[in-house]
CSV table of C-alpha atoms in Angstrom, one decimal:
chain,number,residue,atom,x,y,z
A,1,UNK,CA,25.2,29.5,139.7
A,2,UNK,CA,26.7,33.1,139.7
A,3,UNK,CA,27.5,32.8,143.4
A,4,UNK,CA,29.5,29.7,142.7
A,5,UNK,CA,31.2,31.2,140.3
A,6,UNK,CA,32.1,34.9,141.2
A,7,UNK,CA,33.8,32.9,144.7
A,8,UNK,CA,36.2,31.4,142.2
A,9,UNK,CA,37.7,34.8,142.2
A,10,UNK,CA,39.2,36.0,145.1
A,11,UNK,CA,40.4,38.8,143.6
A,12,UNK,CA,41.7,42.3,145.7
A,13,UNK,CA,39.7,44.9,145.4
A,14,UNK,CA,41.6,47.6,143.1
A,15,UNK,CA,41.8,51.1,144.4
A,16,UNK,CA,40.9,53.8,140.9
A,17,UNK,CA,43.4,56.0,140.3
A,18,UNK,CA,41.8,59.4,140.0
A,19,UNK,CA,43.0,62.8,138.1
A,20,UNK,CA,44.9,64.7,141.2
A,21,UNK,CA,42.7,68.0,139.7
A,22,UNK,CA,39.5,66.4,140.1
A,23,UNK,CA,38.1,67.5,143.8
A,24,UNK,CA,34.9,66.5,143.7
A,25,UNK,CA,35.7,62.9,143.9
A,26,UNK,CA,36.0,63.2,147.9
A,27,UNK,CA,32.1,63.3,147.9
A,28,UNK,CA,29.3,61.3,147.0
A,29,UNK,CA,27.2,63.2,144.7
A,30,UNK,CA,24.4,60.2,144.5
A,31,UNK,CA,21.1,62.8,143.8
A,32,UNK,CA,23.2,63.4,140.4
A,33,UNK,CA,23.9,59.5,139.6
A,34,UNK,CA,20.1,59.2,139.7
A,35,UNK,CA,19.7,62.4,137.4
A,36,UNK,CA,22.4,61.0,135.0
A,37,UNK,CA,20.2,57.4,134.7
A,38,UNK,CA,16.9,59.6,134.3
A,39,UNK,CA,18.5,61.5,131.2
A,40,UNK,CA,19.6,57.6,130.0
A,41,UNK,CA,16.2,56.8,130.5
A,42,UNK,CA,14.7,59.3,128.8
A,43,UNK,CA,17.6,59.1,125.8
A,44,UNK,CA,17.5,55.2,125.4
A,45,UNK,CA,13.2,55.3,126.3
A,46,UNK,CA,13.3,57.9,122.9
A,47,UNK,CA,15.7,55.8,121.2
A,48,UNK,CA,13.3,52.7,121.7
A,49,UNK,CA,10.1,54.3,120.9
A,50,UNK,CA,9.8,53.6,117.0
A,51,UNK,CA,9.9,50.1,117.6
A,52,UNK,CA,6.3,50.3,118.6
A,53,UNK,CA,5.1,53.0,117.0
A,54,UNK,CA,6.6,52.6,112.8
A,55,UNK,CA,3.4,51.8,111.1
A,56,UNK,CA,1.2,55.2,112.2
A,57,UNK,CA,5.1,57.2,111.6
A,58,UNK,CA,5.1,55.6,108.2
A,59,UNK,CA,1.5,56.3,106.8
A,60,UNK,CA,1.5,59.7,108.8
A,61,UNK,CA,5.1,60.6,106.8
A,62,UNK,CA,3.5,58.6,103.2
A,63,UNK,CA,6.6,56.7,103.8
A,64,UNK,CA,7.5,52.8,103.6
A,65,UNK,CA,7.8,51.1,107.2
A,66,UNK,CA,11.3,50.0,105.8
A,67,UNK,CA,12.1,54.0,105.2
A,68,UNK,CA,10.5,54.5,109.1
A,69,UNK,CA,12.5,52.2,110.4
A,70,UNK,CA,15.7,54.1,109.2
A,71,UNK,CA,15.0,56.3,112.3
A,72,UNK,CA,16.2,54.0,114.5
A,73,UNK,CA,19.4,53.3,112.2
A,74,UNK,CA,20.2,57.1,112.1
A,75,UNK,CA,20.1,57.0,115.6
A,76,UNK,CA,22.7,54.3,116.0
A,77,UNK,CA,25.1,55.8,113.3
A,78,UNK,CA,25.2,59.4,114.6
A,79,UNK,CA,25.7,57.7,118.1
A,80,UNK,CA,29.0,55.7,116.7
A,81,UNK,CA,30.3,58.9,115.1
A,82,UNK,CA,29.6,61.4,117.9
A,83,UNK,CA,30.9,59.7,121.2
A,84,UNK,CA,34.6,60.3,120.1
A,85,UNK,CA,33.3,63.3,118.1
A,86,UNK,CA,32.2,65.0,121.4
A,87,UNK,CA,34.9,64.3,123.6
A,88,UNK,CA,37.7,65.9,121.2
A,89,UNK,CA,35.7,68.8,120.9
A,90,UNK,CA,34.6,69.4,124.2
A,91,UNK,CA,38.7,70.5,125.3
A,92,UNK,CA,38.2,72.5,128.7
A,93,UNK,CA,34.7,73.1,128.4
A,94,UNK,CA,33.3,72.3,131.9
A,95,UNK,CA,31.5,68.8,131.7
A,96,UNK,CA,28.4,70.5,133.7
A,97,UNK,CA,27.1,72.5,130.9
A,98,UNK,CA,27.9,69.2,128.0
A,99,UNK,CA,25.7,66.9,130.6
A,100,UNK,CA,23.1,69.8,130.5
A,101,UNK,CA,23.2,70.5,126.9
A,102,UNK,CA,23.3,67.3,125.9
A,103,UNK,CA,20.4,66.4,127.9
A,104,UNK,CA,18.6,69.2,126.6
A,105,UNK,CA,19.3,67.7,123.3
A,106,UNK,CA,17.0,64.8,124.4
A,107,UNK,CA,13.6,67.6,124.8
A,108,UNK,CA,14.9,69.0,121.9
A,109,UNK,CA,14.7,65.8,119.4
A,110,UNK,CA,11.6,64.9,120.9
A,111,UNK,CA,9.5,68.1,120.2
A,112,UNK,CA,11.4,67.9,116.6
A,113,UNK,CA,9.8,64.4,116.2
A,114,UNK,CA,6.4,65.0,117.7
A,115,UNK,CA,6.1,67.9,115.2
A,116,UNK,CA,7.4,66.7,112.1
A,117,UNK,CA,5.6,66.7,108.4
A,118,UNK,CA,8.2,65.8,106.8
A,119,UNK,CA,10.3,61.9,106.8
A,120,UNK,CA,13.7,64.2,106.6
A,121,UNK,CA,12.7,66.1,109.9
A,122,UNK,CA,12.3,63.3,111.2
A,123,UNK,CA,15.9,62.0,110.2
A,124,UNK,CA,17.6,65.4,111.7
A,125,UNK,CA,15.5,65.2,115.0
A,126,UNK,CA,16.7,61.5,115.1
A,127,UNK,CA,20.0,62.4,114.2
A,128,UNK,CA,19.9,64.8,117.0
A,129,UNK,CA,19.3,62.5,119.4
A,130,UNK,CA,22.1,60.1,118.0
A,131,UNK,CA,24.2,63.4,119.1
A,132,UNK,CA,23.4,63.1,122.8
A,133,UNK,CA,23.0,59.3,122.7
A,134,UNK,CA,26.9,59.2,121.6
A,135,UNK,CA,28.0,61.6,124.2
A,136,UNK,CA,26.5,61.1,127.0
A,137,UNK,CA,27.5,57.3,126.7
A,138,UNK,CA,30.7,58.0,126.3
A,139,UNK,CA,30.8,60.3,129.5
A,140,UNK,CA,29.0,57.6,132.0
A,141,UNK,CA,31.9,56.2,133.0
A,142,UNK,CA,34.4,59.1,133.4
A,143,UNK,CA,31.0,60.8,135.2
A,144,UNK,CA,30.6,57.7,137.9
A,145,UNK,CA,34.6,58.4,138.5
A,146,UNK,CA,33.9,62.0,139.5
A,147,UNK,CA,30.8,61.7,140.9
A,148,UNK,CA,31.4,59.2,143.8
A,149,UNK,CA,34.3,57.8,146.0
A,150,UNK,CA,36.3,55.0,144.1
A,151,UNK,CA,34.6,51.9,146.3
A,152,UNK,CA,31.1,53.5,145.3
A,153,UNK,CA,31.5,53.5,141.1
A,154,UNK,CA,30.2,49.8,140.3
A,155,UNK,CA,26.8,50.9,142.6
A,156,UNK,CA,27.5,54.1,140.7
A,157,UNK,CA,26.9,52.5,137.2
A,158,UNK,CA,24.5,49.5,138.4
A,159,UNK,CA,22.0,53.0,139.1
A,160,UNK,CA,23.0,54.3,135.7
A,161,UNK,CA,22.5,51.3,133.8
A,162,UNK,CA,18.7,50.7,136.0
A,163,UNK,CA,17.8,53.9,133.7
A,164,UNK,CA,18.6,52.0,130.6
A,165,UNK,CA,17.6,48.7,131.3
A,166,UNK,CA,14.7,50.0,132.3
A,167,UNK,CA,13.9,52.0,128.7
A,168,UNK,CA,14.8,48.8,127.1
A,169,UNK,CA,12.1,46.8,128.9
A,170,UNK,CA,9.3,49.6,128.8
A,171,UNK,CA,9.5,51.8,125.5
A,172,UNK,CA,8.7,49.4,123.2
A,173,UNK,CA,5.6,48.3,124.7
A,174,UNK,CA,4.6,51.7,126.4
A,175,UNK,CA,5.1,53.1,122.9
A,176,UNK,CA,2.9,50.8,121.3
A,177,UNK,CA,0.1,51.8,123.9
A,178,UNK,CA,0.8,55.4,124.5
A,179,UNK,CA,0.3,55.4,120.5
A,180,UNK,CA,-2.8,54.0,121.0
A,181,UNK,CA,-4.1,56.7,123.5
A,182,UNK,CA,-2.4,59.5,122.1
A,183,UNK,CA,-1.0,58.9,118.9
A,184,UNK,CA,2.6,58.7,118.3
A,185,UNK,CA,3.2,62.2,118.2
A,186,UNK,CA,2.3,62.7,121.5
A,187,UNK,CA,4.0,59.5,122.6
A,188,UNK,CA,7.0,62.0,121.4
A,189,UNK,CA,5.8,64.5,123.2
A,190,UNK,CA,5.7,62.6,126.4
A,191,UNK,CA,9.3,61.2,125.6
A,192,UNK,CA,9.7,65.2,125.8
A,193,UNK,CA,8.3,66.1,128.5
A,194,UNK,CA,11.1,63.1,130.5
A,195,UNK,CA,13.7,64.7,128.6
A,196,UNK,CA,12.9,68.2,130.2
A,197,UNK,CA,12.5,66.8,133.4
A,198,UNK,CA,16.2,65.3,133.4
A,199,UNK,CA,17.4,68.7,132.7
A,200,UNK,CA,16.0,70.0,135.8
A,201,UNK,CA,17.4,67.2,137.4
A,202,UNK,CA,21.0,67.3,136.0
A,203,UNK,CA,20.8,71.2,136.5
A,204,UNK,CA,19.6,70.8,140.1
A,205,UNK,CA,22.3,68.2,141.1
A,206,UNK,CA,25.5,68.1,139.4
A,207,UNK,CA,28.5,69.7,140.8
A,208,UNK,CA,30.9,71.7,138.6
A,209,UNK,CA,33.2,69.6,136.6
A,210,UNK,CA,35.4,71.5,135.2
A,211,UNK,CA,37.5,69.7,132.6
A,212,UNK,CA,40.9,68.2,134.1
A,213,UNK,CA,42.6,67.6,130.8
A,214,UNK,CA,41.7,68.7,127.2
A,215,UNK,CA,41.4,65.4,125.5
A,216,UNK,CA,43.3,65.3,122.2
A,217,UNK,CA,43.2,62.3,119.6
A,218,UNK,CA,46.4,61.2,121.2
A,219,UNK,CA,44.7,60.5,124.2
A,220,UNK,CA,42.8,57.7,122.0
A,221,UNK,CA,46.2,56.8,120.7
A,222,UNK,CA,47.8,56.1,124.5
A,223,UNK,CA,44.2,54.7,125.5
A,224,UNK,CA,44.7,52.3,122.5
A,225,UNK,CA,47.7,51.0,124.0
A,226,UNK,CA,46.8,49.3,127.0
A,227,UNK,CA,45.6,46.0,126.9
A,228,UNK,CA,43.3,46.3,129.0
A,229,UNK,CA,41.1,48.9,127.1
A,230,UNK,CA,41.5,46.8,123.7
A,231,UNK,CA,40.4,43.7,125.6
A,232,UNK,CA,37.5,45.5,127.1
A,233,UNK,CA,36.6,46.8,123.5
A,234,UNK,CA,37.0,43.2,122.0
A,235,UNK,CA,34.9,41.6,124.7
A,236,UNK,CA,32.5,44.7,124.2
A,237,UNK,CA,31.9,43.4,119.9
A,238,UNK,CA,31.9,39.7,120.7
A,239,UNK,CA,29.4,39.8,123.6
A,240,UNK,CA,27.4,42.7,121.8
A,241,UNK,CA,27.3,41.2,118.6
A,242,UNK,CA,26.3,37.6,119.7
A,243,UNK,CA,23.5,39.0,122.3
A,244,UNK,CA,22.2,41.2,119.4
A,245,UNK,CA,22.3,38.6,116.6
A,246,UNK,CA,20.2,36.5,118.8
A,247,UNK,CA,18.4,38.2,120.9
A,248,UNK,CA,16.6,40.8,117.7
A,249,UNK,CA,15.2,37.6,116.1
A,250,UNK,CA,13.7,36.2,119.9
A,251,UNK,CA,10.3,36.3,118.5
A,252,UNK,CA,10.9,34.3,115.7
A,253,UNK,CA,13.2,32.0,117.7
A,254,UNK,CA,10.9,31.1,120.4
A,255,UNK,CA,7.6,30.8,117.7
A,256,UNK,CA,9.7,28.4,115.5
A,257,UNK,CA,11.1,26.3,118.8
A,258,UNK,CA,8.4,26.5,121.5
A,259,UNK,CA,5.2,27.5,119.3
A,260,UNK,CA,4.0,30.1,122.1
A,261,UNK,CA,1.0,32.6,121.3
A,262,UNK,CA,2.2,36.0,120.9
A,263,UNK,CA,0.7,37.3,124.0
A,264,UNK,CA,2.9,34.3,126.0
A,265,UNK,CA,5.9,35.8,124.3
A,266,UNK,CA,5.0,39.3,125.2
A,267,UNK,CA,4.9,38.0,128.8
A,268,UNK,CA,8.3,35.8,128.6
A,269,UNK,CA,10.2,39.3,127.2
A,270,UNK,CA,8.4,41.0,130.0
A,271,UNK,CA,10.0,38.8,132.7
A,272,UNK,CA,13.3,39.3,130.3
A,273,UNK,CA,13.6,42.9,130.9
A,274,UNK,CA,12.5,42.2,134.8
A,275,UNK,CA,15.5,40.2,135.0
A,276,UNK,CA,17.7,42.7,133.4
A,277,UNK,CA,16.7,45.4,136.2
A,278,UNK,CA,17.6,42.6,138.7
A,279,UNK,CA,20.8,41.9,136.6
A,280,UNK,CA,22.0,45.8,137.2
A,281,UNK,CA,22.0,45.4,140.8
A,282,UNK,CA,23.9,41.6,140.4
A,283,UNK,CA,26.0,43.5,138.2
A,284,UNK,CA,27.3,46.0,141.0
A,285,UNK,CA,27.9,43.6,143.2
A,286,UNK,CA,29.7,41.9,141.3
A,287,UNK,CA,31.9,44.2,139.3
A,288,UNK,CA,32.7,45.5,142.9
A,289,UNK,CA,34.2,41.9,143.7
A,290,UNK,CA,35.8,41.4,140.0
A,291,UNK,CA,34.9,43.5,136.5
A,292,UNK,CA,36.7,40.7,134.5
A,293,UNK,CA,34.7,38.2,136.6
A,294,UNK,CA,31.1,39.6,136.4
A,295,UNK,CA,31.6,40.0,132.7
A,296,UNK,CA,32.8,36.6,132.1
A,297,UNK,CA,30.1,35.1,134.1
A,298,UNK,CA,27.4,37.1,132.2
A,299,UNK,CA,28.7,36.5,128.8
A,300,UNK,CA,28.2,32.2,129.2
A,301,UNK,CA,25.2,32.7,130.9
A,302,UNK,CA,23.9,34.5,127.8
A,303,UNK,CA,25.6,31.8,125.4
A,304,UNK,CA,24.1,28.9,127.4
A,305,UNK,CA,20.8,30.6,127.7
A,306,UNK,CA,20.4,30.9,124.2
A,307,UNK,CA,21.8,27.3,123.7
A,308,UNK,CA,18.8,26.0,126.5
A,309,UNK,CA,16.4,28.2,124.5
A,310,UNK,CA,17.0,26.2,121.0
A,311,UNK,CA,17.8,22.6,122.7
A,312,UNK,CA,15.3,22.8,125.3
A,313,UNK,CA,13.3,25.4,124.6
A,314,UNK,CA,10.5,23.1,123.3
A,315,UNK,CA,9.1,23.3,127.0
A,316,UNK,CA,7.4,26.4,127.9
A,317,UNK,CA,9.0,26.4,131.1
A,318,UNK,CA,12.4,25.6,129.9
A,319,UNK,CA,11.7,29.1,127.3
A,320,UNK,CA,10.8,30.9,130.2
A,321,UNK,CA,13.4,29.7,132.5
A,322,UNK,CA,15.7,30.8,128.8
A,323,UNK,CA,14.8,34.0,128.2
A,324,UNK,CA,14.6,35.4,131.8
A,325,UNK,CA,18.4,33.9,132.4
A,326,UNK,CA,19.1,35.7,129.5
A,327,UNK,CA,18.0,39.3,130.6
A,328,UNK,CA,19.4,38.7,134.0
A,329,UNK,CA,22.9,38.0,132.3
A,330,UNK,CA,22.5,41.0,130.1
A,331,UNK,CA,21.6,43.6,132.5
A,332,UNK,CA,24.7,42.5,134.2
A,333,UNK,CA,27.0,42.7,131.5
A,334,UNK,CA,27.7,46.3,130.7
A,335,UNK,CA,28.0,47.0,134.0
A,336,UNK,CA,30.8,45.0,134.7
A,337,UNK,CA,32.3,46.2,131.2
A,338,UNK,CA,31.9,49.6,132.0
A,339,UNK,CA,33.4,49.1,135.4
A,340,UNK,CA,36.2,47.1,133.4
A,341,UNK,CA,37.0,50.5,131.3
A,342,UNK,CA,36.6,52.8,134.9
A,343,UNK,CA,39.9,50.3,136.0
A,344,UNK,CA,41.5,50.0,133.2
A,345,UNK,CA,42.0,54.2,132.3
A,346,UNK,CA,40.5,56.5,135.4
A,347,UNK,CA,43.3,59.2,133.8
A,348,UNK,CA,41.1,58.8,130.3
A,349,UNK,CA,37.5,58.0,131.1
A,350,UNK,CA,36.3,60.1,128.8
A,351,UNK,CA,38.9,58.5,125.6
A,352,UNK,CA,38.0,55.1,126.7
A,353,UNK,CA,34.0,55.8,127.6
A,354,UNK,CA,33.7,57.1,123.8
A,355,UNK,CA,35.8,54.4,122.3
A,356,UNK,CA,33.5,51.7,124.5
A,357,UNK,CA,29.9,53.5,123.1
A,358,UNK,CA,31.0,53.1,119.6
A,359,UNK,CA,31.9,49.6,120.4
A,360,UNK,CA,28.6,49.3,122.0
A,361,UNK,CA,26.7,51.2,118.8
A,362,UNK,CA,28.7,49.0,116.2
A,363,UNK,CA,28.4,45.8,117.9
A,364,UNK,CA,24.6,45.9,117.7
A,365,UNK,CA,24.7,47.1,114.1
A,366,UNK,CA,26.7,44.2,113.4
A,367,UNK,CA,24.7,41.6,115.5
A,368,UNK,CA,21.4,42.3,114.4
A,369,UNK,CA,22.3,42.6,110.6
A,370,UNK,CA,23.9,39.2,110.9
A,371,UNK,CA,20.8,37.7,113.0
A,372,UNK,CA,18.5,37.8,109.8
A,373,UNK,CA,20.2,36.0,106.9
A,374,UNK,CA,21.4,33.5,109.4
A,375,UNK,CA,17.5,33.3,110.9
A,376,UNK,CA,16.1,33.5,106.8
A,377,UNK,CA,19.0,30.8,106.2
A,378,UNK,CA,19.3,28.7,109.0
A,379,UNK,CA,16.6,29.1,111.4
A,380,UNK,CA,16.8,29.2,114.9
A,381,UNK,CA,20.0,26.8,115.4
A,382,UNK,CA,22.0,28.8,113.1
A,383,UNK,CA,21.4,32.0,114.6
A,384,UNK,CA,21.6,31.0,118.1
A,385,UNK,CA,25.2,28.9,117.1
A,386,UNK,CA,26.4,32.6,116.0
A,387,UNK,CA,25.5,33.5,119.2
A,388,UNK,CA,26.9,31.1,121.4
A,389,UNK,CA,30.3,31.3,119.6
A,390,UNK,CA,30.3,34.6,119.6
A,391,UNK,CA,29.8,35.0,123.3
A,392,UNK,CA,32.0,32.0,124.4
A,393,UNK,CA,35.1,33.8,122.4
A,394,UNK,CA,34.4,36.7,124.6
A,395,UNK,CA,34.3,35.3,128.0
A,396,UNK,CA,37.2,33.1,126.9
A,397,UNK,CA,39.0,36.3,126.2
A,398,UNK,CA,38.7,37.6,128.9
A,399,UNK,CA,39.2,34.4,130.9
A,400,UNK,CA,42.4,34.4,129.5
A,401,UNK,CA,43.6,37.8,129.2
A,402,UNK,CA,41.4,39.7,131.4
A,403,UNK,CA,41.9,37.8,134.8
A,404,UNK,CA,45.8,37.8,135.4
A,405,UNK,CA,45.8,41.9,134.5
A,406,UNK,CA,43.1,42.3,137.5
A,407,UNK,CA,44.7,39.8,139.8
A,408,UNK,CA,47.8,41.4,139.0
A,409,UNK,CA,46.7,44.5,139.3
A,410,UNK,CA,48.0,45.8,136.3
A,411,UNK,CA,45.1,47.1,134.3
A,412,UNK,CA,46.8,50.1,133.2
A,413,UNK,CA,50.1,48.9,132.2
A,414,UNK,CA,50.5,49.6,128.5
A,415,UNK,CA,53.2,49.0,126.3
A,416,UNK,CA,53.5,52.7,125.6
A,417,UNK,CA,54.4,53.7,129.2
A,418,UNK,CA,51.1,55.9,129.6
A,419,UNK,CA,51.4,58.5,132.3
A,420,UNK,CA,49.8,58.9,134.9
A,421,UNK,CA,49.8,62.6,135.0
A,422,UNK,CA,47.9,62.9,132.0
């Protein structure tokens, strides 16, 4: 179904067009692409691991699992505030040393975490990593631009985005067993221990970068003004929001619709996050083709997955066949937005990169808070109705809006006039 679709759009290949001060561009730097998705392993992996680990962090703290849990919210809302935080602050500090420290920042939280006695060191050593969460999103895509030759950044963030996708799947789960073994603290410690190995790596590999421009909050400002950016940011809520309103409440979905064990579910998730690892790789190849395509694509496949998953999801197979549609779709998706964004403002990766990982951090706020008064209120055809509508509006958005910019290759036109010297 995707190849049918993606040979709709013929589209031209669009050439990036790169800072003239950045030099590195000319070579492929690919031993640092993979050092950039370790560090997103390790931050998104340490992001995941309360999930299955609250309930020894809560009576270990003498805290409520409700009050645990907030260690995962912390996360999120330092991660909103700091992407655009980091980038105005960083002015000509060379990008080198911010990927280092803020990798760093990833050991550091852990060993905060695996050695707190208190619930609000916990909070600051979650905060912490909120800090390098928010940068380090927002720099992915300005760091694919500078990192590998213009034909090579959709292969550039389909290896990035195999680090995340690949946290997603495991952390949760390896959490819950590493816990087990070792307790959670030293499931910390471990998520420590990757950290510190990704700052060898990004040490050992990444090239200089010094910064080409100082970024200023007008850079937001002219960023805001082309099109293309706000339509990548609006497809970035909808899409979000809709994936994240359904896909927090899957358990519950699939007990109330296909009455599976919860072993059976824990093995339809599995072959979920599976999918998404194969998604990243579809994801390349097609963002290379068309962004605008790839994402539309992967936004109704996760609308009509979820729509399957309620409707016919009564069959195991048919909840299978759902739910690993579903993670294939999603591991494609922010590849082909974040290949969207590369196109749409090369001058202003990082501007656009931070304004795209708030997006990202919001949308899921706002997704998974909706899921459960909808779930509590509706049940499963309510919240998966949310999410259906909510994903339709973005591929239709883009459909519409999205498609003639790339075809006419006008993704950074703005009404503004933006420079290209900036």
């Amino acid at each position: 179904m995707i190849e049918d679709q993606s040979s709709l759009l013929p589209l031209p290949r669009l050439e990036f067009v790169m800072p003239q001060s950045d030099a590195s561009a000319a070579k492929a730097y690919w031993p640092a692409v993979v050092a950039i998705s370790l560090a997103m392993f390790g931050l998104i992996g340490s992001e995941l691991l309360p999930v299955g680990l609250l309930t020894p962090m809560a009576q270990d703290l003498n805290v409520a699992i409700g009050a645990a849990g907030q260690a995962i919210t912390a996360t999120a809302i330092i991660a909103a505030i700091a992407s655009p935080v980091i980038i105005l602050g960083a002015g000509r500090f060379d990008r080198r040393k911010l990927v280092v420290l803020l990798t760093a920042t990833i050991f550091l939280s852990g060993i905060l975490t695996a050695l707190a006695q208190t619930y609000w060191v916990l909070l600051v050593a979650r905060a912490l990593l909120g800090i390098a969460l928010g940068g380090l999103w927002a720099m992915l895509t300005a760091l694919a631009l500078r990192l590998v030759p213009p034909a090579s950044v959709p292969r550039a963030m389909s290896v990035i985005f195999t680090g995340i996708t690949a946290a997603t799947v495991f952390a949760p789960s390896a959490g819950l067993y590493l816990g087990e073994l070792w307790g959670w603290r030293g499931t910390f410690g471990a998520a420590a221990a990757i950290g510190f190995v990704a700052v060898i790596g990004v040490v050992a590999t990444l090239p200089r970068l010094p910064a080409t421009e100082p970024t200023r909050i007008d850079s937001f400002r002219i960023v805001l003004t082309r099109r293309s950016v706000v339509l990548g940011i609006v497809m970035v809520m909808l899409v979000l929001a809709g994936h994240f309103a359904g896909f927090t409440y899957v358990r519950p979905i699939i007990e109330q619709v296909a009455e599976l064990s919860g072993e059976t579910i824990a093995l339809a998730l599995l072959l979920y996050g599976l999918a998404g690892l194969v998604g990243n790789t579809l994801g390349g190849i097609l963002a290379q083709r068309s962004a605008s395509g790839g994402a539309i694509v992967a936004a109704l496949l996760i609308g009509l997955a979820a729509l399957t998953l309620v409707f016919l999801g009564g069959s195991p197979i048919m909840a299978f066949v759902s739910v690993t549609v579903w993670g294939l779709a999603f591991g494609a998706f922010p590849v082909c937005i974040t290949t969207w964004t590369a196109n749409a403002a090369p001058d202003r990766a990082e501007s656009a990169g931070a304004l795209i990982a708030t997006s990202f951090q919001v949308a899921i706020a706002i997704g998974a808070s909706a899921g459960g008064p909808l779930f509590d209120n509706s049940g499963a055809f309510g919240i998966v109705s949310f999410t259906s509508i909510s994903l339709f509006a973005g591929a239709l958005a883009m459909l519409v809006l999205g498609l003639p910019l790339e075809r006419g290759g006008k993704l950074m036109s703005s009404r503004a006039g933006a420079t290209r010297g900036h």
